[in-house]
Short mmCIF file of C-alpha atoms in Angstrom, two decimals:
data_model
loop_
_atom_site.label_atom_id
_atom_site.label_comp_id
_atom_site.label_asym_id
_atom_site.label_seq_id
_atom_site.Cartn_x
_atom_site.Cartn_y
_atom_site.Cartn_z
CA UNK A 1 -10.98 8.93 63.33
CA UNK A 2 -8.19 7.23 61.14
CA UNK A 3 -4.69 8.86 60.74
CA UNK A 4 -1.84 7.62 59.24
CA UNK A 5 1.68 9.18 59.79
CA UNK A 6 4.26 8.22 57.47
CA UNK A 7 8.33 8.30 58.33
CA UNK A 8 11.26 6.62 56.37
CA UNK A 9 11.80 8.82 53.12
CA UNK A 10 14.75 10.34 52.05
CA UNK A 11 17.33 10.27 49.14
CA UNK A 12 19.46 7.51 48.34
CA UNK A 13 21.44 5.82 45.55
CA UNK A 14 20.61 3.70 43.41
CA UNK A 15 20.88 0.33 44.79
CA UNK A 16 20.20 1.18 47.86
CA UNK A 17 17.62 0.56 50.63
CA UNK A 18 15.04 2.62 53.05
CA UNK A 19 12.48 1.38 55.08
CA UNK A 20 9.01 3.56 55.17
CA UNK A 21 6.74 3.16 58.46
CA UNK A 22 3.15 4.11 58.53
CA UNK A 23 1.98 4.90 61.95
CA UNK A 24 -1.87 4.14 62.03
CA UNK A 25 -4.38 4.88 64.39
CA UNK A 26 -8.21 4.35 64.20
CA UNK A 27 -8.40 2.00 62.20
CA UNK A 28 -8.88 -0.93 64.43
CA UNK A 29 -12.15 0.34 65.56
CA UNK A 30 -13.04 -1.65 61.84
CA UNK A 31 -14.01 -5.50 62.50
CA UNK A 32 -12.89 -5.89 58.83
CA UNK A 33 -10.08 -3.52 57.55
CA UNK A 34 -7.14 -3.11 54.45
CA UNK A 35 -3.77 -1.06 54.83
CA UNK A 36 -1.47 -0.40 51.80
CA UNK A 37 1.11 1.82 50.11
CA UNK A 38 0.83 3.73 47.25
CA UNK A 39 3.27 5.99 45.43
CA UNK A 40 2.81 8.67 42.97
CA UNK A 41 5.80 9.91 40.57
CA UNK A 42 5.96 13.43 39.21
CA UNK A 43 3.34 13.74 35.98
CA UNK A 44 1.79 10.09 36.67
CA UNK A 45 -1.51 8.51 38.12
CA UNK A 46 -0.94 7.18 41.75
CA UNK A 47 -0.30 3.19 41.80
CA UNK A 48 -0.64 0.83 44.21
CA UNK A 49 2.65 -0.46 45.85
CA UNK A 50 1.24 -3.08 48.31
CA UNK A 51 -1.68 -3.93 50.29
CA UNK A 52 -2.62 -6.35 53.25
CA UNK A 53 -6.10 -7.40 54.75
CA UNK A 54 -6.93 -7.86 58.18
CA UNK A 55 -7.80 -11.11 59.67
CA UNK A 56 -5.08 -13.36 57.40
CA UNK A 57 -1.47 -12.97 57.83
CA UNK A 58 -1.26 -14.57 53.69
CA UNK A 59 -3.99 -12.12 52.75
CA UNK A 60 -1.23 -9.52 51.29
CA UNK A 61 0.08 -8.56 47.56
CA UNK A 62 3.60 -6.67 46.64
CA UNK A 63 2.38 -5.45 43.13
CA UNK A 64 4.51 -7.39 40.37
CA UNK A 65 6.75 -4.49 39.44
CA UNK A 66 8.42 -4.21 42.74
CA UNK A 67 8.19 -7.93 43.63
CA UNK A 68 11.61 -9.14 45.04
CA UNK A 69 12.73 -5.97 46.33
CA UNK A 70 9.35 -4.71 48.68
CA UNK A 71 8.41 -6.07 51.25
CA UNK A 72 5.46 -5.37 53.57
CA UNK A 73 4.81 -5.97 56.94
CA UNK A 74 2.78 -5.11 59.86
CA UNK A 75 3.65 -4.49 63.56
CA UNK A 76 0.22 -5.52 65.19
CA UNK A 77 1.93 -4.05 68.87
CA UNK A 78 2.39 -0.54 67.40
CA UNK A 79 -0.20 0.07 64.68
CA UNK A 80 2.96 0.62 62.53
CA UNK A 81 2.76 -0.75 58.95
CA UNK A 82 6.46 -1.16 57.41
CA UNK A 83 7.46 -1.55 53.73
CA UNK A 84 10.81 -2.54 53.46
CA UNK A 85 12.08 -1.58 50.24
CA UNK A 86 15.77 -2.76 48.78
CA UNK A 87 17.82 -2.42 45.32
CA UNK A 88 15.73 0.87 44.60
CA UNK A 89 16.07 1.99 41.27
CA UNK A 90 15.95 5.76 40.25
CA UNK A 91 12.33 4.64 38.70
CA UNK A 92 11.41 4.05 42.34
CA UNK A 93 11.16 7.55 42.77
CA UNK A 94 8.35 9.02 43.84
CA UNK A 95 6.11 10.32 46.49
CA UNK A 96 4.63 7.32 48.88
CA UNK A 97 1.40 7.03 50.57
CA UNK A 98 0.16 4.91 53.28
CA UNK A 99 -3.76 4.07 53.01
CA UNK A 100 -6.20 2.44 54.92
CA UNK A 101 -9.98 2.16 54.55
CA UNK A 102 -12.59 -0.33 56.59
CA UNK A 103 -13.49 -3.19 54.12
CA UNK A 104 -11.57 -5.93 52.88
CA UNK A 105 -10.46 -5.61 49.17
CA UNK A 106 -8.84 -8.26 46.85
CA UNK A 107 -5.14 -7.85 47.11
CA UNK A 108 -4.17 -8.60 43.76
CA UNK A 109 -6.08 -5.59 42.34
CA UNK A 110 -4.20 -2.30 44.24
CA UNK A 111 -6.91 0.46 43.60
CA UNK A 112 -6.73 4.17 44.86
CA UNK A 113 -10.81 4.41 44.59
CA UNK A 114 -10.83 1.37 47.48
CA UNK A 115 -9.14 3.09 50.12
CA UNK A 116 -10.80 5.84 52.19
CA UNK A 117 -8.06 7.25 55.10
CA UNK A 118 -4.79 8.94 53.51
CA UNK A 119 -1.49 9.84 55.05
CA UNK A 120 0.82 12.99 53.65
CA UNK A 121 3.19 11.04 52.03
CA UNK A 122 7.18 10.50 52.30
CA UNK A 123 8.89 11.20 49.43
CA UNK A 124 11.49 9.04 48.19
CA UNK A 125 14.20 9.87 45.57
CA UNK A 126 16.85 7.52 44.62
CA UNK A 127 19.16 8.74 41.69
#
């Protein structure tokens, strides 16, 4: 059973920085397995933020339009996946998802339909 538990929203300025964790669980019961973070803004689709594959520490994406300022990483010891995320922008707003499913999926190519498990969300708001 896969759960993800996400932490690190809040409000900031613009400019500013906050650093989301995903606590997983379950999923390393996969041989083969994907984590990632999505967002969803108030009135638009979800997107994909980021996304990593098992097995190769290069085997990761940071979607173009947050490129520079995201970063994501992975704390093997505690299941936690982190996305560091600096110079928000008020655009950054916007509810944010940690996802997981059991496959491997190409990283450059951040789909919703790909990923099974789903946490609550954090929301973020930077204004």
């Amino acid at each position: 059973h896969v759960q993800l538990v996400e932490s690190g929203g809040g409000s900031v300025q613009a400019g500013g920085s906050l650093r989301l964790a995903c606590a997983a669980s379950g999923y390393t019961y996969f041989s083969s397995y994907c984590l990632g973070w999505f967002r969803q803004a108030p009135g638009k689709e979800r997107e994909g933020v980021a996304m990593m594959n098992s097995g190769r520490t290069d085997d990761s994406n940071v979607n173009y339009y947050v490129r520079g300022r995201f970063t994501l990483s992975q704390d093997n010891a505690t299941n936690t996946l982190y996305l560091q995320m600096n110079g928000l922008k008020p655009e950054d707003t916007a509810m944010y998802y940690c996802a997981a499913d059991g496959r491997r999926w190409f990283v450059y190519r951040i789909r919703e339909a790909d990923f099974g498990y789903w946490g609550q969300g954090t929301q973020v708001t930077v204004s």
